[in-house]
Short mmCIF file of C-alpha atoms in Angstrom, two decimals:
data_model
loop_
_atom_site.label_atom_id
_atom_site.label_comp_id
_atom_site.label_asym_id
_atom_site.label_seq_id
_atom_site.Cartn_x
_atom_site.Cartn_y
_atom_site.Cartn_z
CA MET D 1 -0.27 -0.26 0.05
CA PHE D 2 2.78 2.57 0.97
CA ARG D 3 4.46 1.77 -2.31
CA ILE D 4 0.87 2.65 -4.22
CA LYS D 5 0.73 5.26 -2.57
CA GLN D 6 4.37 6.86 -3.52
CA TRP D 7 3.53 6.30 -7.12
CA ILE D 8 -0.13 7.70 -7.16
CA LYS D 9 2.25 10.71 -5.36
CA MET D 10 4.46 10.24 -8.55
CA LEU D 11 2.25 10.68 -11.13
CA LEU D 12 0.76 13.96 -9.73
CA GLN D 13 3.90 15.62 -9.34
CA ASN D 14 5.66 14.66 -12.46
CA ILE D 15 2.38 15.16 -14.48
CA LEU D 16 -1.12 15.98 -13.54
CA LEU D 17 0.00 19.29 -11.41
CA PRO D 18 2.26 20.86 -13.72
CA LEU D 19 -0.39 20.46 -16.07
CA LEU D 20 -2.84 22.29 -14.22
CA TYR D 21 -0.81 24.95 -13.12
CA ASN D 22 0.52 25.61 -16.49
CA PHE D 23 -3.37 25.98 -17.26
CA TYR D 24 -4.22 28.36 -14.17
CA ARG D 25 -1.15 30.43 -14.76
CA ARG D 26 -2.46 32.05 -18.51
CA ARG D 27 -4.34 34.83 -15.69
CA PRO D 28 -1.65 37.56 -14.29
CA VAL D 29 -1.08 37.49 -10.70
CA GLU D 30 -3.12 38.55 -8.08
CA LYS D 31 -1.42 41.51 -6.26
CA GLY D 32 -1.56 40.77 -2.62
CA LEU D 33 -3.01 37.39 -2.71
CA VAL D 34 -1.58 35.45 0.12
CA LEU D 35 -1.92 31.48 0.49
CA PHE D 36 -0.98 29.21 3.65
CA ALA D 37 -0.69 26.38 2.60
CA ASP D 38 -0.14 22.68 4.79
CA ALA D 39 -0.91 18.87 3.86
CA HIS D 40 0.31 17.74 7.39
CA HIS D 41 -2.58 19.30 9.90
CA THR D 42 -5.88 19.74 9.96
CA GLU D 43 -5.91 23.15 10.95
CA LEU D 44 -3.10 25.80 10.34
CA PRO D 45 -0.44 24.38 11.76
CA PHE D 46 1.50 26.26 15.03
CA SER D 47 4.43 27.41 12.63
CA MET D 48 2.54 29.50 10.41
CA ARG D 49 0.10 31.13 13.35
CA ARG D 50 1.99 33.92 14.12
CA MET D 51 2.10 34.90 10.36
CA TYR D 52 -0.96 34.82 9.79
CA GLU D 53 -2.06 36.68 13.03
CA ILE D 54 0.21 39.36 12.12
CA LEU D 55 -1.17 39.70 8.56
CA ARG D 56 -4.24 39.80 9.84
CA GLY D 57 -3.33 42.69 11.77
CA GLN D 58 -4.28 40.44 15.46
CA GLU D 59 -0.76 41.62 16.99
CA THR D 60 0.13 45.15 15.24
CA GLY D 61 -2.88 46.26 14.11
CA SER D 62 -4.74 47.00 10.76
CA LEU D 63 -1.30 47.48 8.96
CA TYR D 64 -2.97 46.14 5.74
CA GLN D 65 -6.80 45.67 4.39
CA VAL D 66 -6.99 41.85 4.68
CA HIS D 67 -9.88 40.40 2.46
CA ASP D 68 -9.67 36.65 4.34
CA SER D 69 -11.15 33.90 2.73
CA SER D 70 -9.99 30.86 5.02
CA ALA D 71 -11.45 27.91 4.71
CA ASP D 72 -10.64 24.08 5.42
CA VAL D 73 -10.29 22.81 2.00
CA PRO D 74 -11.48 21.01 0.11
CA GLU D 75 -14.88 20.68 2.14
CA ALA D 76 -14.99 24.13 1.28
CA ASN D 77 -14.79 25.71 -2.12
CA ILE D 78 -12.69 28.86 -1.46
CA ALA D 79 -13.81 30.57 -4.98
CA ASP D 80 -17.00 30.27 -4.41
CA ARG D 81 -16.26 32.39 -0.95
CA CYS D 82 -14.25 35.59 -3.06
CA ASP D 83 -16.49 37.93 -3.91
CA SER D 84 -15.38 39.52 -7.17
CA GLU D 85 -14.02 42.98 -5.84
CA ALA D 86 -11.59 40.63 -3.11
CA HIS D 87 -10.19 38.40 -6.02
CA ASN D 88 -9.46 41.66 -8.10
CA THR D 89 -6.78 42.84 -6.32
CA GLU D 90 -4.43 43.59 -8.78
CA ASN D 91 -4.32 47.73 -8.29
CA SER D 92 -6.02 48.09 -4.97
CA GLY D 93 -4.63 49.87 -1.80
CA VAL D 94 -5.44 50.97 1.45
CA CYS D 95 -4.72 53.74 2.91
CA THR D 96 -4.87 54.65 6.96
CA SER D 97 -4.78 58.22 8.67
CA ASN D 98 -1.96 58.87 10.93
CA SER D 99 -3.21 60.29 13.64
CA GLN D 100 0.73 61.83 14.78
CA ASN D 101 0.36 63.69 11.49
CA SER D 102 -3.15 65.64 10.15
CA GLY D 103 -3.58 65.04 6.85
CA ALA D 104 -0.74 62.55 6.01
CA GLU D 105 -1.60 58.99 5.22
CA ASN D 106 0.00 55.97 5.23
CA CYS D 107 -0.68 53.68 2.16
CA ARG D 108 -0.69 49.62 2.31
CA THR D 109 -0.99 47.53 -0.03
CA SER D 110 -4.11 45.53 0.02
CA ILE D 111 -3.85 41.55 0.67
CA LYS D 112 -5.84 38.68 0.29
CA ILE D 113 -5.67 35.37 2.76
CA GLU D 114 -6.60 32.18 1.77
CA GLN D 115 -6.08 29.02 4.19
CA TYR D 116 -5.20 25.49 1.81
CA VAL D 117 -4.34 23.06 5.61
CA THR D 118 -5.75 19.48 5.51
CA ASP D 119 -3.92 16.34 6.65
CA PHE D 120 -3.58 13.77 3.43
CA ASP D 121 -3.17 11.32 5.29
CA SER D 122 -7.25 11.63 6.50
CA LEU D 123 -8.72 12.08 3.03
CA SER D 124 -9.83 9.52 0.52
CA PHE D 125 -8.18 10.46 -3.35
CA GLY D 126 -11.38 12.59 -4.20
CA ALA D 127 -10.83 14.68 -1.58
CA MET D 128 -7.17 14.90 -2.08
CA ALA D 129 -7.56 15.33 -5.86
CA LYS D 130 -9.87 18.23 -5.05
CA TYR D 131 -7.79 19.91 -2.86
CA LEU D 132 -5.30 19.92 -5.22
CA LEU D 133 -7.30 21.44 -7.90
CA LEU D 134 -8.58 24.34 -5.75
CA PHE D 135 -4.72 25.00 -4.01
CA MET D 136 -2.92 24.44 -7.74
CA ARG D 137 -5.41 27.29 -9.31
CA ARG D 138 -5.15 29.68 -6.36
CA TYR D 139 -0.90 28.81 -6.61
CA ALA D 140 -0.92 30.15 -10.15
CA VAL D 141 -1.62 33.63 -9.31
CA ALA D 142 -0.56 34.20 -5.94
CA GLU D 143 1.79 36.58 -4.94
CA TYR D 144 2.55 34.60 -1.78
CA VAL D 145 2.82 31.45 -0.25
CA PHE D 146 3.52 30.41 3.28
CA ILE D 147 4.63 26.78 4.37
CA CYS D 148 5.66 25.34 6.98
CA ASP D 149 6.84 21.30 5.38
CA TYR D 150 7.48 19.39 2.90
CA PHE D 151 4.85 20.18 0.97
CA LEU D 152 4.84 18.36 -2.75
CA PRO D 153 2.30 20.70 -4.45
CA VAL D 154 4.55 23.75 -4.17
CA ALA D 155 7.71 21.85 -5.57
CA SER D 156 5.54 20.04 -8.40
CA CYS D 157 6.19 22.31 -11.03
CA ARG D 158 8.70 25.74 -12.34
CA LYS D 159 6.73 28.59 -10.41
CA ARG D 160 5.85 32.00 -12.24
CA PRO D 161 8.90 34.12 -10.72
CA GLU D 162 6.41 36.96 -9.80
CA THR D 163 5.45 34.04 -7.22
CA LYS D 164 7.20 33.88 -3.39
CA VAL D 165 7.36 30.84 -2.02
CA VAL D 166 8.57 31.63 1.86
CA GLN D 167 9.08 28.72 3.57
CA LEU D 168 8.75 29.50 7.57
CA TRP D 169 10.30 26.31 7.84
CA HIS D 170 8.91 23.57 11.34
CA SER D 171 12.24 23.01 13.66
CA CYS D 172 15.01 25.35 14.76
CA GLY D 173 18.37 24.31 15.37
CA LEU D 174 20.59 21.38 14.24
CA THR D 175 20.22 17.69 15.33
CA LYS D 176 19.13 14.73 13.02
CA LYS D 177 20.14 15.11 9.29
CA ILE D 178 17.31 15.28 7.19
CA ALA D 179 16.34 15.88 3.65
CA TYR D 180 18.35 15.11 1.01
CA ASP D 181 21.23 14.26 3.74
CA THR D 182 19.19 10.89 4.98
CA GLY D 183 17.00 7.88 2.87
CA GLU D 184 14.69 8.13 5.51
CA ASP D 185 12.56 12.14 4.19
CA ILE D 186 12.70 12.08 0.73
CA PRO D 187 11.63 8.74 -1.26
CA LYS D 188 14.52 6.79 -3.22
CA GLY D 189 12.02 7.68 -6.58
CA TYR D 190 11.30 10.97 -6.33
CA ARG D 191 12.41 13.27 -9.14
CA GLY D 192 13.21 16.53 -9.48
CA ASN D 193 13.94 18.93 -6.37
CA MET D 194 11.44 19.50 -3.92
CA PHE D 195 12.80 22.87 -2.55
CA ASP D 196 13.44 24.26 -5.85
CA ASN D 197 10.94 26.73 -6.01
CA TYR D 198 11.58 28.53 -2.53
CA ALA D 199 12.45 32.19 -2.31
CA TYR D 200 12.69 32.33 1.39
CA LEU D 201 13.80 29.13 4.02
CA THR D 202 14.20 30.89 7.05
CA MET D 203 16.27 29.63 9.87
CA SER D 204 17.18 30.10 13.53
CA ALA D 205 20.86 30.66 13.30
CA GLU D 206 22.99 31.60 10.96
CA VAL D 207 25.30 28.11 11.44
CA CYS D 208 22.20 26.45 10.25
CA VAL D 209 22.36 28.43 6.97
CA PRO D 210 24.96 26.04 5.06
CA VAL D 211 23.59 22.91 6.63
CA HIS D 212 20.16 23.19 4.95
CA GLU D 213 22.09 24.91 1.72
CA ARG D 214 23.63 21.01 1.35
CA ALA D 215 20.22 19.68 3.23
CA LEU D 216 18.14 20.73 0.65
CA ARG D 217 20.03 21.63 -2.09
CA LEU D 218 18.60 24.92 -2.42
CA SER D 219 21.17 28.19 -2.98
CA ARG D 220 22.50 30.12 0.03
CA ASP D 221 20.81 33.21 -1.38
CA HIS D 222 17.43 31.85 -0.50
CA ILE D 223 17.79 30.83 3.20
CA PHE D 224 18.38 33.72 6.00
CA ALA D 225 18.50 33.97 9.39
CA THR D 226 15.60 35.46 10.73
CA GLY D 227 14.58 33.26 12.95
CA ILE D 228 11.42 31.25 13.08
CA SER D 229 8.29 33.01 13.16
CA ARG D 230 7.08 31.09 15.77
CA THR D 231 9.18 31.07 18.41
CA ASP D 232 7.64 34.80 18.91
CA TYR D 233 4.73 33.49 20.80
CA TYR D 234 7.52 31.96 23.25
CA PHE D 235 8.44 35.76 24.10
CA ASP D 236 4.90 36.80 24.65
CA GLU D 237 3.71 37.14 27.94
CA LYS D 238 0.38 36.91 27.21
CA TRP D 239 0.65 33.78 25.58
CA ASN D 240 2.60 32.29 28.11
CA ARG D 241 -0.21 33.04 30.47
CA GLN D 242 -2.83 31.62 28.95
CA CYS D 243 -1.06 28.11 28.09
CA ARG D 244 -0.52 27.89 31.76
CA GLU D 245 -4.49 28.98 32.70
CA ASN D 246 -5.35 26.83 30.02
CA PHE D 247 -2.80 23.70 31.47
CA LEU D 248 -4.30 24.06 34.70
CA ARG D 249 -7.65 24.29 33.36
CA ARG D 250 -7.02 20.63 31.96
CA HIS D 251 -5.25 19.55 34.28
CA PRO D 252 -6.04 20.80 38.22
CA GLU D 253 -4.26 17.47 39.42
CA ALA D 254 -1.35 18.62 38.36
CA ALA D 255 -1.38 21.98 40.61
CA GLY D 256 1.85 21.69 43.70
CA ARG D 257 3.82 19.01 41.50
CA LYS D 258 6.76 19.86 39.41
CA ILE D 259 5.97 19.24 35.41
CA ALA D 260 8.08 16.67 33.39
CA LEU D 261 7.00 16.88 29.80
CA TRP D 262 8.45 14.21 27.50
CA ALA D 263 8.21 15.19 23.86
CA PRO D 264 10.29 12.86 21.88
CA THR D 265 10.89 12.87 17.96
CA PHE D 266 9.77 9.29 16.05
CA ARG D 267 11.88 6.67 14.55
CA GLY D 268 11.47 5.46 10.64
CA ASN D 269 9.26 7.31 8.31
CA ALA D 270 6.35 9.23 8.42
CA ALA D 271 4.25 6.12 6.90
CA MET D 272 5.87 3.48 9.01
CA PRO D 273 7.13 5.84 12.64
CA ARG D 274 8.57 3.96 15.71
CA LEU D 275 9.01 5.19 19.40
CA GLU D 276 11.37 4.10 22.06
CA GLY D 277 11.66 4.67 25.97
CA LEU D 278 7.66 4.59 26.44
CA ASP D 279 7.82 1.95 29.17
CA ALA D 280 10.82 3.78 30.70
CA VAL D 281 8.96 6.76 31.22
CA ARG D 282 5.85 5.12 32.44
CA HIS D 283 7.88 3.72 35.28
CA VAL D 284 9.66 6.51 36.34
CA ALA D 285 6.38 8.84 36.37
CA GLU D 286 4.85 6.22 38.05
CA LYS D 287 7.69 6.00 40.86
CA LEU D 288 7.71 10.11 41.44
CA LYS D 289 4.48 10.20 41.22
CA ASP D 290 4.18 12.11 44.20
CA GLU D 291 6.75 14.62 43.24
CA TRP D 292 6.43 15.22 39.54
CA TYR D 293 3.14 15.28 36.71
CA PHE D 294 4.48 14.12 33.48
CA ILE D 295 3.12 15.17 30.80
CA ILE D 296 3.73 12.27 27.29
CA LYS D 297 3.42 14.09 24.04
CA ALA D 298 4.80 11.31 21.32
CA HIS D 299 5.45 13.37 17.62
CA PRO D 300 1.36 12.95 16.13
CA HIS D 301 3.07 10.59 13.73
CA ILE D 302 3.11 8.14 16.96
CA ASP D 303 -0.27 9.36 17.88
CA ARG D 304 -2.10 9.01 14.65
CA LEU D 305 -1.17 5.60 14.32
CA GLU D 306 -1.14 4.77 18.77
CA MET D 307 -2.38 6.71 20.74
CA VAL D 308 0.09 7.57 23.78
CA ALA D 309 -0.45 11.24 24.53
CA ASN D 310 -1.78 12.07 27.91
CA SER D 311 -2.87 15.62 26.86
CA PRO D 312 -5.30 17.14 24.30
CA ILE D 313 -2.96 20.03 24.58
CA PRO D 314 -0.40 21.05 21.75
CA THR D 315 3.25 20.41 22.71
CA GLU D 316 3.95 23.91 22.06
CA GLU D 317 1.65 25.01 24.22
CA LEU D 318 3.20 23.06 26.95
CA LEU D 319 6.47 24.35 27.08
CA PRO D 320 5.60 27.64 29.25
CA VAL D 321 4.43 24.97 31.48
CA ALA D 322 7.19 22.57 32.04
CA ASP D 323 10.13 22.83 34.65
CA VAL D 324 11.57 20.20 32.22
CA LEU D 325 12.07 18.90 28.99
CA ILE D 326 12.84 15.66 28.38
CA THR D 327 13.42 14.60 24.88
CA ASP D 328 15.52 13.04 22.90
CA TYR D 329 16.79 13.98 19.41
CA SER D 330 13.91 16.27 18.48
CA SER D 331 14.17 19.68 17.72
CA VAL D 332 11.62 20.73 20.45
CA LEU D 333 14.92 21.11 22.46
CA PHE D 334 15.62 24.35 20.90
CA ASP D 335 12.34 25.97 21.27
CA TYR D 336 12.89 25.35 25.17
CA LEU D 337 16.26 26.73 24.73
CA LEU D 338 14.19 29.80 24.49
CA TYR D 339 12.53 29.20 28.36
CA ARG D 340 16.84 28.99 29.48
CA ARG D 341 15.10 25.74 31.77
CA PRO D 342 16.22 22.31 32.43
CA VAL D 343 16.47 19.64 30.07
CA ILE D 344 17.10 16.20 30.28
CA LEU D 345 18.42 14.20 26.99
CA PHE D 346 16.62 10.81 27.43
CA ALA D 347 18.49 8.46 24.39
CA PRO D 348 17.89 4.70 25.18
CA ASP D 349 19.02 4.40 21.47
CA LEU D 350 21.49 6.56 20.87
CA ASN D 351 24.15 4.21 18.82
CA GLU D 352 21.16 2.36 16.67
CA TYR D 353 19.54 6.19 15.65
CA GLU D 354 23.31 7.70 15.28
CA SER D 355 24.50 5.20 12.92
CA ALA D 356 21.14 4.66 10.89
CA ARG D 357 20.12 8.82 10.48
CA GLY D 358 23.10 10.74 11.88
CA PHE D 359 23.19 14.03 13.32
CA TYR D 360 24.51 17.42 12.06
CA ILE D 361 26.39 17.52 15.60
CA ASP D 362 28.09 15.70 18.23
CA TYR D 363 25.11 14.62 20.29
CA GLN D 364 26.62 13.78 23.51
CA SER D 365 28.63 16.85 23.55
CA ILE D 366 25.29 19.11 24.14
CA PRO D 367 25.63 20.82 27.13
CA TYR D 368 22.25 18.61 29.22
CA PRO D 369 22.67 15.74 31.45
CA HIS D 370 22.29 12.65 29.32
CA ALA D 371 20.09 9.00 30.24
CA GLY D 372 20.11 5.98 28.12
CA THR D 373 18.45 3.48 30.48
CA GLU D 374 15.60 3.99 32.97
CA GLU D 375 17.92 3.79 35.88
CA GLU D 376 19.61 6.99 34.52
CA LEU D 377 16.35 8.81 33.77
CA HIS D 378 14.83 8.48 37.26
CA ALA D 379 18.63 9.42 38.65
CA ALA D 380 18.32 12.56 36.30
CA LEU D 381 14.63 13.71 37.88
CA THR D 382 15.60 13.28 41.09
CA ASP D 383 19.27 15.03 41.39
CA MET D 384 16.77 17.89 39.29
CA GLU D 385 14.27 18.03 41.96
CA LYS D 386 16.75 18.68 44.24
CA GLU D 387 18.51 21.54 41.68
CA LEU D 388 14.99 23.31 41.49
CA GLN D 389 14.07 23.47 45.16
CA THR D 390 17.63 25.01 45.75
CA ASP D 391 16.78 27.39 42.70
CA PRO D 392 15.16 30.66 43.94
CA THR D 393 13.86 31.56 40.47
CA HIS D 394 11.29 28.18 41.28
CA THR D 395 8.71 28.37 43.74
CA ASP D 396 7.04 25.50 44.81
CA GLY D 397 3.18 24.98 43.71
CA GLU D 398 3.59 27.67 41.02
CA LEU D 399 3.46 27.49 37.24
CA ARG D 400 6.47 29.78 36.10
CA THR D 401 7.88 30.87 32.75
CA ALA D 402 11.02 32.28 32.57
CA LEU D 403 11.48 34.49 28.80
CA ALA D 404 14.63 35.18 27.58
CA ASP D 405 15.41 39.41 27.77
CA THR D 406 15.32 40.52 24.34
CA GLY D 407 16.23 43.72 25.39
CA GLU D 408 16.60 45.86 22.14
CA LYS D 409 18.66 43.70 19.93
CA VAL D 410 18.47 43.79 16.49
CA ARG D 411 19.76 41.40 13.87
CA ASP D 412 21.25 41.99 10.62
CA ILE D 413 18.20 40.89 8.34
CA GLN D 414 20.32 38.48 5.95
CA THR D 415 22.21 36.54 8.60
CA GLY D 416 20.87 36.63 12.15
CA ILE D 417 23.87 38.63 13.18
CA PRO D 418 23.83 41.01 16.17
CA ALA D 419 24.06 44.55 14.73
CA GLY D 420 26.83 45.87 16.10
CA ALA D 421 29.81 48.80 14.47
CA GLU D 422 29.14 47.37 11.81
CA GLY D 423 25.63 48.85 11.56
CA VAL D 424 22.42 46.74 10.79
CA GLY D 425 22.86 45.40 7.16
CA ALA D 426 26.72 45.24 7.59
CA GLY D 427 26.66 41.63 8.65
CA HIS D 428 25.72 39.74 4.77
CA GLU D 429 29.07 41.28 3.96
CA MET D 430 30.98 40.71 6.93
CA MET D 431 30.11 37.08 6.80
CA LYS D 432 30.90 36.89 3.14
CA GLU D 433 34.61 38.48 3.67
CA LYS D 434 35.26 36.73 7.26
CA ASP D 435 36.31 32.88 7.69
CA ARG D 436 32.99 31.18 7.82
CA SER D 437 34.61 27.84 9.34
CA VAL D 438 32.76 28.90 12.51
CA ALA D 439 29.29 29.52 11.08
CA ALA D 440 29.23 27.17 8.51
CA GLY D 441 28.29 24.51 10.67
CA PRO D 442 29.85 20.75 10.10
CA GLU D 443 29.96 18.83 6.50
CA PRO D 444 27.23 15.89 6.52
CA GLY D 445 29.13 12.80 8.99
CA GLN D 446 31.24 15.41 10.69
CA LYS D 447 30.84 16.47 14.19
CA ALA D 448 30.04 20.20 14.69
CA VAL D 449 31.00 20.64 18.50
CA GLN D 450 34.02 18.81 20.04
CA ARG D 451 33.19 17.15 22.79
CA ASN D 452 33.98 17.75 26.86
CA PRO D 453 35.68 15.31 29.00
CA GLU D 454 35.35 17.29 32.25
CA ALA D 455 31.35 17.27 31.61
CA LYS D 456 31.70 13.16 32.19
CA LYS D 457 32.94 14.24 35.20
CA ASN D 458 30.74 16.72 36.68
CA SER D 459 27.75 14.94 38.92
CA ARG D 460 24.45 16.03 38.04
CA ARG D 461 23.36 18.04 40.78
CA GLY D 462 23.98 21.70 40.09
CA TRP D 463 24.28 21.08 36.70
CA TYR D 464 22.91 23.80 35.29
CA GLU D 465 25.24 26.42 37.74
CA SER D 466 28.16 24.64 36.90
CA HIS D 467 27.44 24.24 33.16
CA ARG D 468 25.46 28.27 32.49
CA ASP D 469 27.66 29.45 30.25
CA GLU D 470 28.48 26.49 27.89
CA ILE D 471 24.34 26.38 27.75
CA ASP D 472 24.31 30.37 26.96
CA ARG D 473 26.86 29.54 23.94
CA PHE D 474 24.35 26.38 22.85
CA ARG D 475 21.87 28.49 22.64
CA GLU D 476 23.07 31.58 21.21
CA THR D 477 24.58 29.23 18.47
CA TYR D 478 21.00 27.17 17.04
CA VAL D 479 18.43 29.81 18.13
CA GLY D 480 20.34 33.23 18.83
CA ALA D 481 18.46 34.90 16.03
CA CYS D 482 15.14 34.06 17.77
CA ASP D 483 14.21 37.30 19.92
CA GLY D 484 10.93 37.80 19.60
CA HIS D 485 11.42 39.76 16.16
CA ALA D 486 11.39 37.20 13.53
CA THR D 487 7.89 37.71 12.18
CA GLU D 488 8.94 41.32 11.72
CA ARG D 489 12.25 40.83 10.23
CA ILE D 490 10.63 37.97 8.02
CA LEU D 491 7.76 40.52 6.27
CA GLU D 492 10.83 42.88 5.97
CA LEU D 493 12.65 40.39 4.07
CA ILE D 494 9.64 39.70 1.83
CA GLY D 495 8.95 43.09 1.31
CA LEU D 496 5.51 42.97 3.12
CA SER D 497 5.91 45.16 5.99
#
């Protein structure tokens, strides 16, 4: 069945979708038409939500005149919901009065937003065909297309140059190999380049740029260390507070206990995913249930086949709640770095995983406690509890958040390098001229960080105090461009600010 699905995808990708696109592209581009598209979720993914809200003016006021014809497709035909005036936006604009300067006006571009979000795995063949027909018709005339994951329809044709595909990406940092650097992400029989149509790919730090250049076979000119849009939420205290309040409403039994969030990635591929360590985590949770409340959040690929999660709350909305994150090779590690809180790396199959897939960095050099067995995980959490009790920033019975200090840090839009004496905009030229040996990251198969033999000599007790500088460097290296203003920089970069 898996092979049959792959052949059907190849048929659509290489023959039918290009025909549809070329038929509909005979019409001119609709200026201001913005599409949000995804094939892995039933609602707008978290990785695109901040951008969507900003464009709708929910966070920064009415920056644009928005015709929002969003709908879950293919259940609803978007074209039927858009009136003729909304479609005819090529020469339209909107002017808003400037209250501080009487008589002056600020003219902004008129935009119209449409959602094409669905989960291919949950659709019948007919429903998927309808979705693809609707998407390709609008893709052919769109000015902007936002995606955040692998999305085959975007790569199915040679897109017109007037259309800007913006890949917001769904992960920060670098751990496991991806895309063309591994045999598990892209089918061996796939023809073409899945990423060739990207105009912009956004990264969490400059060190990620050359690695993704190789892994995605994408020109460096299209990859930018602007920060990841969704991470702006983590710097939003209102959003963090709402997450904590929602958690207590749904899990009142957690009050008074410390919160441990286990959020591992999956093994294998999306069609045949596997999970490691579940029994060990459940045993430790039972032993420590008086002091710790465990949240188990498996990757959606796992829960789609076998529900193991014990909370309906999305993982990203649990990060503000957790006192400690337990993960393995998941990029959720890098999101959680922004909260500056404890992490335990529980990887019971490290040797097997490293041999089968591989990493971009030396996994054991990541400056957090490592555990490979149930006993080591139990010991790490026990020591963690002692450390939290002596940390004045943690008070028992209270759900906390420790946001990174954003300050007034401004980063060059091209590189994500903090602006200093060189001035904003100088970072890009500086990176061209200077030795890239540090920022360029590892070649596939090489190690990016040298092991620290002294780290193994330290006990887990007092870990975060003794490793604070190392952790700070790690955070700055891999998520240094994420400071609460990534969405603003992306909009400026693509010309929608």
